[in-house]
Coordinates of C-alpha atoms in Angstrom, one line a residue:
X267 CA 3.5 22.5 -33.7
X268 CA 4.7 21.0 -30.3
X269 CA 3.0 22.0 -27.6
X270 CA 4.9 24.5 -24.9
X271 CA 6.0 22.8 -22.0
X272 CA 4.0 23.2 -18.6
X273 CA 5.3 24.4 -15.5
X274 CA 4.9 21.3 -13.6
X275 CA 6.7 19.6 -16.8
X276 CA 9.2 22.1 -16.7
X277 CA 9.6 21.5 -12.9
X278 CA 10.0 17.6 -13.3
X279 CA 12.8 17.8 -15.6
X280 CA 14.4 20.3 -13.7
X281 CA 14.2 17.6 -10.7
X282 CA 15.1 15.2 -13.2
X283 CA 18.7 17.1 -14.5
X284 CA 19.1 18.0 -11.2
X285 CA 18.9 13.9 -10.0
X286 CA 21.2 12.9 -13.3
X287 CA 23.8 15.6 -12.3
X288 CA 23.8 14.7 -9.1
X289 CA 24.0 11.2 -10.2
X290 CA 27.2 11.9 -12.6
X291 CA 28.8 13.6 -10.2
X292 CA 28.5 10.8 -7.6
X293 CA 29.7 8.5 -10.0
X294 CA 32.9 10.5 -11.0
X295 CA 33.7 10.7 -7.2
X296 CA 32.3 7.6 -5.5
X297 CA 33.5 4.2 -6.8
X298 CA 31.7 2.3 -4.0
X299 CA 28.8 0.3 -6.0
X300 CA 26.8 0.0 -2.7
X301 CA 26.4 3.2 -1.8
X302 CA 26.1 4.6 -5.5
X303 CA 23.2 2.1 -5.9
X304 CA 21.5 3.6 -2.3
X305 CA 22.0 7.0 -4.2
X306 CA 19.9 5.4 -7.1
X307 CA 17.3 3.8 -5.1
X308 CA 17.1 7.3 -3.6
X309 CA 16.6 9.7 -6.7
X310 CA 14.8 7.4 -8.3
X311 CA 12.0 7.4 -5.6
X312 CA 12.4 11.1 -5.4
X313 CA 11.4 12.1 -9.3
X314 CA 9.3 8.8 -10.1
X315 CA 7.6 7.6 -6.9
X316 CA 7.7 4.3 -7.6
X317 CA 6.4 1.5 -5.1
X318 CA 9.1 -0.9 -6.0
X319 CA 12.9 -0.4 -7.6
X320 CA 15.1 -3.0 -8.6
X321 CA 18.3 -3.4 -9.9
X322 CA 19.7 -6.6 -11.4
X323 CA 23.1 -7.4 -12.3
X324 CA 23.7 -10.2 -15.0
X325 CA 26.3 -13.1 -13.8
X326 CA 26.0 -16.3 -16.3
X327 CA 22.4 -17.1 -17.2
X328 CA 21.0 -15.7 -13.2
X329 CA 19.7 -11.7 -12.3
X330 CA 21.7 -10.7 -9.0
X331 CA 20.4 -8.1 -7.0
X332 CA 22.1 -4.9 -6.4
X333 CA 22.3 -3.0 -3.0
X334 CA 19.8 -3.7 -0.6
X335 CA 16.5 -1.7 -2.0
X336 CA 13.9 -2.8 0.6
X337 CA 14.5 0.7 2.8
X338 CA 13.1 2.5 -0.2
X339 CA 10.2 0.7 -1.2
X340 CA 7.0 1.1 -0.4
X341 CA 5.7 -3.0 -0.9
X342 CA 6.8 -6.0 0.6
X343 CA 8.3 -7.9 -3.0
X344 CA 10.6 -11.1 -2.1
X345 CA 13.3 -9.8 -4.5
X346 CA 15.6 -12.1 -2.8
X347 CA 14.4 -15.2 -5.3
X348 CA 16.7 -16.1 -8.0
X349 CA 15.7 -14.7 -11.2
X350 CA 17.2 -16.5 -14.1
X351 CA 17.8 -14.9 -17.7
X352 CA 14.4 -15.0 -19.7
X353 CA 12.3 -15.2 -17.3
X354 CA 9.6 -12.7 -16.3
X355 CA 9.8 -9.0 -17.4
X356 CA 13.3 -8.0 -15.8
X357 CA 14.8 -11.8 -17.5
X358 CA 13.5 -11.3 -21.1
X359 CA 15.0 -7.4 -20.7
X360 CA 18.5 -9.2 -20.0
X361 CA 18.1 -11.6 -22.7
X362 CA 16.8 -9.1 -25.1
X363 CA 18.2 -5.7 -24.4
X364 CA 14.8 -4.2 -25.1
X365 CA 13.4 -2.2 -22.5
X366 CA 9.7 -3.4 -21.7
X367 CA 6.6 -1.0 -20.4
X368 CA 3.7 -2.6 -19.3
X369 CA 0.4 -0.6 -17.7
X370 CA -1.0 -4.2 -16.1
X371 CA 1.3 -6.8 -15.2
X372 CA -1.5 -8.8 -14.3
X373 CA -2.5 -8.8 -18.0
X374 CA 0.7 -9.7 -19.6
X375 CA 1.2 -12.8 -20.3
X376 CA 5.2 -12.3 -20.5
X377 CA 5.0 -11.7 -16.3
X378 CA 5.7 -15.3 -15.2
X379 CA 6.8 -14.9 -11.4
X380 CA 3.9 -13.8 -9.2
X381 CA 5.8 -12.1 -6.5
X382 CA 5.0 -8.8 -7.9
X383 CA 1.3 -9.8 -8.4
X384 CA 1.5 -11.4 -4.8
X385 CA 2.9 -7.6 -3.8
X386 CA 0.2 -5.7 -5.3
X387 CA 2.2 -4.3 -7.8
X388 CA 0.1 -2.9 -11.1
X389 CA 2.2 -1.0 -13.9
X390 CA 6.1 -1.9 -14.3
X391 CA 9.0 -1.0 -16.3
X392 CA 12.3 -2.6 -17.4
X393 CA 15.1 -1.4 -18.6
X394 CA 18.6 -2.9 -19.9
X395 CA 22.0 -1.4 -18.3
X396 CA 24.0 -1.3 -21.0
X397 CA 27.7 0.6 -21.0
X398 CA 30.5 0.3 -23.4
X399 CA 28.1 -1.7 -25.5
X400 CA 27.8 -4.1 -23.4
X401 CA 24.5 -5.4 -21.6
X402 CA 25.4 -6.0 -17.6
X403 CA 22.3 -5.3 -15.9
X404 CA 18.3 -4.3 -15.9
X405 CA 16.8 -1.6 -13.6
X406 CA 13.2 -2.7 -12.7
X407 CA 10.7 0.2 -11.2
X408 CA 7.1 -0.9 -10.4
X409 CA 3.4 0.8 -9.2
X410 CA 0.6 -0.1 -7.5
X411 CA -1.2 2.2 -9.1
X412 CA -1.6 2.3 -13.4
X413 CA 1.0 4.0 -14.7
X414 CA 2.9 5.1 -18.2
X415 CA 6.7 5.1 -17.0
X416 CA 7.8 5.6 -20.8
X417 CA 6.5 9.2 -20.1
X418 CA 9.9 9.4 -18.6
X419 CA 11.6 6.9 -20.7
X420 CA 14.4 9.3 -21.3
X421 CA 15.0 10.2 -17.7
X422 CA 15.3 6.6 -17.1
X423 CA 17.5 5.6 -20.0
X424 CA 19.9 8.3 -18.4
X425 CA 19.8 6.4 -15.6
X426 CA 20.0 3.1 -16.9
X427 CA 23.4 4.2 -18.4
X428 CA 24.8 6.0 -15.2
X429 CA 23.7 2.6 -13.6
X430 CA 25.2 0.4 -15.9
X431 CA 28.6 2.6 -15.8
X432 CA 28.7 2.8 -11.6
X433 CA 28.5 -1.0 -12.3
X434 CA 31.2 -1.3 -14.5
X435 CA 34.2 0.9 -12.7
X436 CA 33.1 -0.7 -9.5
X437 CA 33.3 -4.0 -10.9
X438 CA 37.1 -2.4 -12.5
X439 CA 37.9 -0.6 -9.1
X440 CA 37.1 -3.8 -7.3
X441 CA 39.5 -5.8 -9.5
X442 CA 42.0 -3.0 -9.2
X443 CA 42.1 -3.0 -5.7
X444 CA 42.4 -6.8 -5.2
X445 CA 45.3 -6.8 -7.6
X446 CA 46.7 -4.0 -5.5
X447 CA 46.6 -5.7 -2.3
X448 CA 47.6 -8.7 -4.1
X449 CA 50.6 -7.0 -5.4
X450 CA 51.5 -5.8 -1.7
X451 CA 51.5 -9.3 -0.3
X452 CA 53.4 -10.6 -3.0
X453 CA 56.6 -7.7 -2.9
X454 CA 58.2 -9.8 -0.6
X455 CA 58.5 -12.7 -3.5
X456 CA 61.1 -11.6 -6.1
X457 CA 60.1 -14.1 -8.2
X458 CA 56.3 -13.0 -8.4
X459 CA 57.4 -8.8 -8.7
X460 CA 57.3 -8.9 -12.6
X461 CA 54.0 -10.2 -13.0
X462 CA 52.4 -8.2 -10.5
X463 CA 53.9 -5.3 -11.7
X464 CA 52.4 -5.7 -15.1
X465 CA 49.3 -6.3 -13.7
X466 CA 49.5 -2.7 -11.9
X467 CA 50.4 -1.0 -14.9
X468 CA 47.5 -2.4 -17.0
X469 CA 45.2 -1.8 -14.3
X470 CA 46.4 1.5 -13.9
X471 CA 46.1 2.3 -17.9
X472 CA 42.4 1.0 -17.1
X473 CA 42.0 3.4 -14.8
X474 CA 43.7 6.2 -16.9
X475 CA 41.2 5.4 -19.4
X476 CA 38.1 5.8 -17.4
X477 CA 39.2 8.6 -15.6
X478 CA 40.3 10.5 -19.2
X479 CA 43.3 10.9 -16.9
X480 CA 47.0 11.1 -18.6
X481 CA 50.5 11.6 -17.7
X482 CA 53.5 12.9 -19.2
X483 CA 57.2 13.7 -18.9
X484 CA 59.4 16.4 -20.9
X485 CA 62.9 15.5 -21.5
X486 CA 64.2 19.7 -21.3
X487 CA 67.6 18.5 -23.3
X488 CA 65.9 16.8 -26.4
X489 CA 62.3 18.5 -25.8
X490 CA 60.9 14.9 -26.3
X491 CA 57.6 14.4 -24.5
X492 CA 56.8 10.6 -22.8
X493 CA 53.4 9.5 -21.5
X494 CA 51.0 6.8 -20.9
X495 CA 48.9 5.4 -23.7
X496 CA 45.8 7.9 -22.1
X497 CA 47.9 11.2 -22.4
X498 CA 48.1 10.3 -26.6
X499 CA 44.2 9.2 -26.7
X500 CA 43.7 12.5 -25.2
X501 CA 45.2 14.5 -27.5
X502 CA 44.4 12.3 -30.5
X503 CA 47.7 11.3 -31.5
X504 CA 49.1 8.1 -32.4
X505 CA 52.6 6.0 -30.3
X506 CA 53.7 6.8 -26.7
X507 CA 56.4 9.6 -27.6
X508 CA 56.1 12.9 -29.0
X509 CA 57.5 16.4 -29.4
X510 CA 56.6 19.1 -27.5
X511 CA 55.9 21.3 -30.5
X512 CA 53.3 18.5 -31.6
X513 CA 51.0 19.0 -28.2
X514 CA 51.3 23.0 -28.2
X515 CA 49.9 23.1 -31.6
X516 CA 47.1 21.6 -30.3
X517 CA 46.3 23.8 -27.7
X518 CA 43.2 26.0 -28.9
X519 CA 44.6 29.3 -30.6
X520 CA 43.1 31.3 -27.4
X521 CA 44.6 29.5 -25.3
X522 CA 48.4 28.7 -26.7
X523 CA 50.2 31.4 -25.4
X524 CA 49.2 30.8 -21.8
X525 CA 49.8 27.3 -21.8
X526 CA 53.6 27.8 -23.5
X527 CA 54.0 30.8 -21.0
X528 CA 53.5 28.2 -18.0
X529 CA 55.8 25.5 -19.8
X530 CA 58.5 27.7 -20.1
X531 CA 58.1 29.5 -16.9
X532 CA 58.8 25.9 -15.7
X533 CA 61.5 25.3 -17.5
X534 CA 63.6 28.6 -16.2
X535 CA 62.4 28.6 -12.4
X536 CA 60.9 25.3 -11.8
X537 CA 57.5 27.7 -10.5
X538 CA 54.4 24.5 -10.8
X539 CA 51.2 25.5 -12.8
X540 CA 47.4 24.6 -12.2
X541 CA 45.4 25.5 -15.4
X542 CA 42.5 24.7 -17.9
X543 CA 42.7 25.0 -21.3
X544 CA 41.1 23.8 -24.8
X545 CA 42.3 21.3 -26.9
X546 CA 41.9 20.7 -31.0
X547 CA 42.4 17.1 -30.8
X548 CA 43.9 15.1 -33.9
X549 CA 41.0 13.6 -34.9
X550 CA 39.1 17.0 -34.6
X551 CA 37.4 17.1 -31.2
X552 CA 37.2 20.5 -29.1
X553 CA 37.8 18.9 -25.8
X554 CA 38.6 20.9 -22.2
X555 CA 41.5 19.7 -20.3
X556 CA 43.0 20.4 -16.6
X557 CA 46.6 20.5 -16.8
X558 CA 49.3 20.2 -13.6
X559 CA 52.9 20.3 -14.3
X560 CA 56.5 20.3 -11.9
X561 CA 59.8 20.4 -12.5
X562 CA 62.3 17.9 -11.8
X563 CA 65.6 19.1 -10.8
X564 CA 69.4 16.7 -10.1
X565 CA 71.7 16.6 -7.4
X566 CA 73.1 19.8 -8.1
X567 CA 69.4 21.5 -8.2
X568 CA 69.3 21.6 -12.2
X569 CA 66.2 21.2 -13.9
X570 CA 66.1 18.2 -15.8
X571 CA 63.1 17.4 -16.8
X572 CA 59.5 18.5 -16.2
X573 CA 56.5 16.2 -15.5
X574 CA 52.7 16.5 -15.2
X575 CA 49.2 15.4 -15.4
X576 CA 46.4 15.8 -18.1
X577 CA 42.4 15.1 -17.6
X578 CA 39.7 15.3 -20.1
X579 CA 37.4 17.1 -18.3
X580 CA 34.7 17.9 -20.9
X581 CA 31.8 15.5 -19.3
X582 CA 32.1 17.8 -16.4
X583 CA 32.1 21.3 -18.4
X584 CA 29.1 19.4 -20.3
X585 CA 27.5 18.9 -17.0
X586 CA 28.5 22.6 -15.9
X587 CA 26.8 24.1 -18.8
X588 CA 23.2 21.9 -18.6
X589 CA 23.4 23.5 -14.7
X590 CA 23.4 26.8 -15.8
X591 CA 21.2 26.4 -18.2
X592 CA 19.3 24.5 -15.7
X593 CA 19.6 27.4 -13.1
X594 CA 18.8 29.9 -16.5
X595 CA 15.2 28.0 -16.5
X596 CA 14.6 28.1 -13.0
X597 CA 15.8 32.5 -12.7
X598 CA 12.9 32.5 -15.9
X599 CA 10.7 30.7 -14.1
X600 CA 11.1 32.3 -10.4
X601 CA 11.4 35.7 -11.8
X602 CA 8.4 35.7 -14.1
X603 CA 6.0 33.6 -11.8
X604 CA 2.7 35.1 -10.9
X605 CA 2.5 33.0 -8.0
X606 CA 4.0 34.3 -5.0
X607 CA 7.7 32.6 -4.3
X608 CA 10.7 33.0 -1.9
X609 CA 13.7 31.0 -1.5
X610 CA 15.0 30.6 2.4
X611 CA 17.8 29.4 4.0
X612 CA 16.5 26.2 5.3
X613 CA 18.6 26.2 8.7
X614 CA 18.2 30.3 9.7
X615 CA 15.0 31.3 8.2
X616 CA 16.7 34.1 5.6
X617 CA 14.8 35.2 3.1
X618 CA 17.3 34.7 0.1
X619 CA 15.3 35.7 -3.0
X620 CA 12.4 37.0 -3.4
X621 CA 10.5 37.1 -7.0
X622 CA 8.6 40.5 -8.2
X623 CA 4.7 38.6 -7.3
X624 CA 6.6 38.1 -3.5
X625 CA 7.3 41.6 -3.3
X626 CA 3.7 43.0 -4.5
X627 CA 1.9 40.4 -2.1
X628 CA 3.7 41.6 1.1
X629 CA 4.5 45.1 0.3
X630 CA 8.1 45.1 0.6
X631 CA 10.7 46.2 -1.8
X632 CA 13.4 43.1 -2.9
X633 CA 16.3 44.7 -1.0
X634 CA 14.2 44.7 2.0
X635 CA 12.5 41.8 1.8
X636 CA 15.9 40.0 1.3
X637 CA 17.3 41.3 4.4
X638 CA 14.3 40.1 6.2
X639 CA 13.5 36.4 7.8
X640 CA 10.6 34.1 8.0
X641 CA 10.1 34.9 11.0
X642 CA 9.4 38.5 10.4
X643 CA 6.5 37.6 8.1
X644 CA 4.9 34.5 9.8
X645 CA 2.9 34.7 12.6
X646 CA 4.0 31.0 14.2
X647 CA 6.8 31.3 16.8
X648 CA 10.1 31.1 15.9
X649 CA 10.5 27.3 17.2
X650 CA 7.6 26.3 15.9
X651 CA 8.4 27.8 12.4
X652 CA 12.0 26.0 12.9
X653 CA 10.2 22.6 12.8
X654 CA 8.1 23.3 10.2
X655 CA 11.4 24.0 8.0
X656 CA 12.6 20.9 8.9
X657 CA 9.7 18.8 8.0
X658 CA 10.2 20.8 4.5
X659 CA 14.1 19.7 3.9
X660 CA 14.0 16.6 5.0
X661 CA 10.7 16.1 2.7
X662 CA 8.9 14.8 5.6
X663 CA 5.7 17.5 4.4
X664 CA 5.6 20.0 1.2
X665 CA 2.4 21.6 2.3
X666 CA 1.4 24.0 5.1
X667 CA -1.3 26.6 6.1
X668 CA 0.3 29.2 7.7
X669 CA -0.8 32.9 9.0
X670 CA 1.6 35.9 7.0
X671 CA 1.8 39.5 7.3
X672 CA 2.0 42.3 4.9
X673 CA 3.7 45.6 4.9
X674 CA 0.7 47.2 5.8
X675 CA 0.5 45.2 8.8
X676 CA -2.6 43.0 7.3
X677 CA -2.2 39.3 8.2
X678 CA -3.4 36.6 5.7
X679 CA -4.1 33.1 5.3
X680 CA -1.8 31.4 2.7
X681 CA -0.8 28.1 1.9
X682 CA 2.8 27.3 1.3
X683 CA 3.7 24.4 -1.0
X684 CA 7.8 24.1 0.3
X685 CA 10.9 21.7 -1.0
X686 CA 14.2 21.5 -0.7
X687 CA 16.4 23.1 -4.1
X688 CA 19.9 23.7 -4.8
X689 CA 20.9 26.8 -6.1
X690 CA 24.8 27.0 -7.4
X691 CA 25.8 24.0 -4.8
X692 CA 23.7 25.5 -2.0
X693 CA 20.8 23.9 -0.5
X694 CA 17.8 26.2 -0.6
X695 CA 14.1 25.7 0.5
X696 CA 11.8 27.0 -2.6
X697 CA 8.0 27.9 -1.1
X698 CA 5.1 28.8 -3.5
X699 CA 2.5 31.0 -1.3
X700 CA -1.1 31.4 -2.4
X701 CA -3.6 33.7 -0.5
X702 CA -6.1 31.8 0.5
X703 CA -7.9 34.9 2.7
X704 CA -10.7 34.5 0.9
X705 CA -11.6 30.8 0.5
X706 CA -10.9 30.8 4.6
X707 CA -13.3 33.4 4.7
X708 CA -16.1 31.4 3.2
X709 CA -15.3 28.4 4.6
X710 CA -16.1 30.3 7.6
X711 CA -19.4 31.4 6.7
X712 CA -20.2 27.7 5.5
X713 CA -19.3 26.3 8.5
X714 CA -21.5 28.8 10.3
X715 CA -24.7 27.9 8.0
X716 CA -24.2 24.5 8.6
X717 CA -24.1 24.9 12.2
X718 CA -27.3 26.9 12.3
X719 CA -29.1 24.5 10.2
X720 CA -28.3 21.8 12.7
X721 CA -29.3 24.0 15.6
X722 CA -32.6 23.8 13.5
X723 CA -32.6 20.5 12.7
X724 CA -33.0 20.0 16.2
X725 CA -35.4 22.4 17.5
X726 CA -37.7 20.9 15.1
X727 CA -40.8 19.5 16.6
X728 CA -41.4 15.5 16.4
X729 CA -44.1 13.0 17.6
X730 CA -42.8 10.1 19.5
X731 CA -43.8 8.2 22.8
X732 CA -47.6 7.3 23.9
X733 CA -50.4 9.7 22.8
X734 CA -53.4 10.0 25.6
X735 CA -56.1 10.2 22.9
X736 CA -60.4 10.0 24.0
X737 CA -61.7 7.0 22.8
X738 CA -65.1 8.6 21.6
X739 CA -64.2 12.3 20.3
X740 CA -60.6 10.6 19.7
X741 CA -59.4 14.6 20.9
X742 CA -55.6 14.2 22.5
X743 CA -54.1 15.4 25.7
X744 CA -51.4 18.0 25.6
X745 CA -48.3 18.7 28.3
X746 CA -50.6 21.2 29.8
X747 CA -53.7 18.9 30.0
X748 CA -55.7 20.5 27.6
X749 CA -57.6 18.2 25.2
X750 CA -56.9 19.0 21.4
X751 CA -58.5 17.7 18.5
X752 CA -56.4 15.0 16.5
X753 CA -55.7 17.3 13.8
X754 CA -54.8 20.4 15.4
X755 CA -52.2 18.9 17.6
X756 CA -50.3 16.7 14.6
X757 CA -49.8 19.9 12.8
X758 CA -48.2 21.6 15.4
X759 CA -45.6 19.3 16.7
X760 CA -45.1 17.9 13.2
X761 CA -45.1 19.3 9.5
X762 CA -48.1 17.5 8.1
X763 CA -51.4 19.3 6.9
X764 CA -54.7 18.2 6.8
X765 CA -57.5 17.9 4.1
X766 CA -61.2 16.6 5.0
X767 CA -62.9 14.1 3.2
X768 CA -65.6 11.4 4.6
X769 CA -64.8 7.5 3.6
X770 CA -67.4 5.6 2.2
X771 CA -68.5 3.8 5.4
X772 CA -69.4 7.1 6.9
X773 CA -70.9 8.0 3.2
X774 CA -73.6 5.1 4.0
X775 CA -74.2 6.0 7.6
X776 CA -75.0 9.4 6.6
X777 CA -76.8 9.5 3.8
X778 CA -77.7 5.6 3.0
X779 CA -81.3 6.6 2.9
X780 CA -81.4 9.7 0.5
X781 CA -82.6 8.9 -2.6
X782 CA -79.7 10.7 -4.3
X783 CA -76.9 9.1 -2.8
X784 CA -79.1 5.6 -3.9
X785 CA -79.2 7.0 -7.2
X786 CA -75.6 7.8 -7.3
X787 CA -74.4 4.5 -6.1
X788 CA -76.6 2.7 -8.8
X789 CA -74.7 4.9 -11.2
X790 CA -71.4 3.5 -10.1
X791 CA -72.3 0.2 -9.9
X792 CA -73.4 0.4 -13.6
X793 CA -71.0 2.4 -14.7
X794 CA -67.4 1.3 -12.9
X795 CA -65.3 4.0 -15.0
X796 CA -67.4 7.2 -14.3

């Protein structure tokens, strides 16, 4: 049975949805391949903390680097070299269009180049960018430290693919746009207009097609509908003409009635529409659409014709739903935490949620605690609080020991892990507070003890310097003058002890003469062992 995920696992792929939808919707929006790929350099660093990312775009048989990633990496790697189709990790990825893992580069005998040896670099990762079915690129992340990046081989695969599509429209939208400023220096030759024209249009139908974006026209006398190529893959019908009647049985049953009721409330008083509605395409796809339509009127202020736009805008209602449910994952886990958490308002301090463990720890019921600021709760001033916020959203620190107070007026010592969020489009700062009374407390008390013991350490007594010591009783002189025997005054300003005993040369001045001690020796002499 699979394990239940973790909270921290649960956390990391909300940062990573939360990095591929913000991804997406950069990419819908933002056809500029620089600063998409500065957006990737970015969240990339963010959820995987790698010390080096690359990303490579294929042209012939050579690897071109993409953007400039040396602001967001953390080693000095002399990317800059031309990398050539097959060679290394990232050149057998673009000749293969296998992703590659490897823990120790330095170990692999398929890591050729040495600059990221020469960089320090330890564990690494390549994938291929591949959109369309087509293999344009590799994305290249790399560690100091041992790693497993294919723990987050699906994150990055995401990636890969957004990467590899960014690359792809930018690479369209740059052609587009040349042809477009090629077509306005060339109006002014007639003989040129035709050609350029064409040009347009199929760069246009490109663009339809990527942007699942259609248009249409009604003819109101024969109720025949005309549109581009991208209105009829929309709807999942063959040719470039239709009949009205063809399109409105396609609407979803739900939806039917609203969509004729805007047609035809067009066709009487001209009034535009804005709507969204659902779609049962030919070939049998549910698919959400956004709809515009306007009439078209003569001379004389009849209306003639109507004409609109269609967009596919299912990826995005997709991407709609995995936020909710995202934002469904993070209520459960905010509202069911033990741990004590708060979201604020990261530029005036405003307590905007509190979870039930918040409101037990200071005391406060939600609606008051959500009408309440930081401020009101920690003990730092309000500019220095201000800073600390700041540090937080512009993820400059995460962690902070801060001074709180209760309800009952009791302050305690927490410790606030902080980070920036965004909840429904607004950015938030989500704080974790744990009580760390207690553990200051004995720090404290330890602290205390070890001062003590080196107060002791150093009142303890020690022999050192010259000794004035008799050279016939051998008794020493102490500080006062007073003559001590030897043994007597080592015990005191040391911690040795004494036992008596008489050495063998003092044995034979004593008692050399008895006849027992003769006897004895004899004994010994014989008899070594006793």
């Amino acid at each position: 049975m699979e394990q239940p995920a973790t909270i921290p696992e649960l956390e990391r792929r909300v940062e990573e949805l939360a990095a591929i939808n913000q991804l997406t919707g950069e990419l819908t929006v933002n056809l500029s391949k620089d600063s998409f790929m500065d957006s990737v350099y970015r969240k990339v660093r963010s959820i995987l903390k790698p010390d080096l990312t690359l990303v490579y775009r294929i042209n012939n048989n050579r690897l071109l680097l993409q953007g400039d990633p040396s602001k967001h990496n953390t080693v000095h790697h002399d990317s800059r070299k031309q990398l050539m189709v097959g060679e290394c990790l990232c050149g057998l990825v673009a000749k293969t269009g296998e992703a590659i893992f490897c823990r120790e580069i330095c170990k692999d005998p398929r890591c050729t180049r040495t600059e990221c040896m020469d960089a320090g670099l330890c564990s690494f990762a390549a994938l291929p960018l591949v959109f369309d079915n087509t293999l344009s690129g590799v994305l290249g992340i790399a560690a100091t430290e041992k790693r497993s990046f294919e723990e987050q081989k699906d994150f990055l695969e995401i990636v890969s693919g957004n990467i590899a599509m960014a690359i792809d429209i930018a690479r369209l939208y740059e052609k587009l746009s040349q042809s477009n400023r090629k077509l306005t220096a060339e109006l002014s030759k007639r003989r040129k207009t035709e050609t350029a024209l064409r040009k347009s249009r199929q760069h246009l139908a490109k663009a339809q097609e990527i942007a699942h974006f259609g248009t249409w026209r009604l003819d109101l006398a024969t109720r025949e509908v005309v549109g581009s190529k991208e209105l009829f893959n929309i709807f999942g019908l063959p040719g470039e003409k239709g009949c009205l009647d063809n399109f409105s049985s396609l609407v979803h049953p739900e939806d039917r009635e609203r969509d004729r009721y805007h047609i035809k409330r067009g066709m009487k008083t001209g009034e535009p529409w804005d709507i969204e509605y659902r779609i049962n395409t030919g070939d049998g796809r549910l698919k959400h659409i956004h709809g515009k339509g306007e009439a078209v009127r003569d001379k004389t202020g009849k209306i003639v014709e109507l004409v609109g736009t269609v967009q596919d805008i299912t990826p995005r209602k997709k991407a709609e739903f995995l936020l909710k449910e995202r934002e469904q994952v993070y209520r459960s886990m905010f509202e069911n935490n033990t741990s004590v958490m708060l979201l604020i308002n990261p530029v005036t301090g405003a307590i905007i949620d509190a979870n039930p463990s918040a409101c037990a720890f200071y005391g406060h019921a939600k609606d008051r605690l959500t009408k309440m600021n930081i401020t009101d709760i920690n003990t730092l001033s309000p500019e220095e609080i201000h800073a600390e916020m700041e540090n937080s959203g512009s993820e400059k620190r995460n962690y902070f020991n801060f001074r709180h107070r209760a309800a009952d007026g009791i302050i305690r010592d927490v410790e606030v892990y902080s980070g920036p969020i965004s909840v429904s489009g607004k950015p938030l700062l989500c704080s974790i507070i744990h009580d760390i009374s207690h553990r200051k407390q004995v720090e404290k008390e330890r602290e205390q003890l070890i001062g003590e013991l080196r107060n002791s350490v150093q009142e303890i007594k020690t022999l050192r310097g010259f000794l004035p010591i008799c050279s016939s009783c051998m008794k020493i002189r102490d500080d006062q003058g007073y003559w001590n025997r030897i043994e007597s005054y080592i015990e005191r300003h040391s911690q040795a002890l004494f036992s008596h005993s008489i050495c063998p040369a003092c044995m034979d001045k004593l008692y050399g003469e008895e006849e027992w001690y003769i006897k004895m020796k004899e004994r010994k002499k014989n008899n070594p062992d006793t």
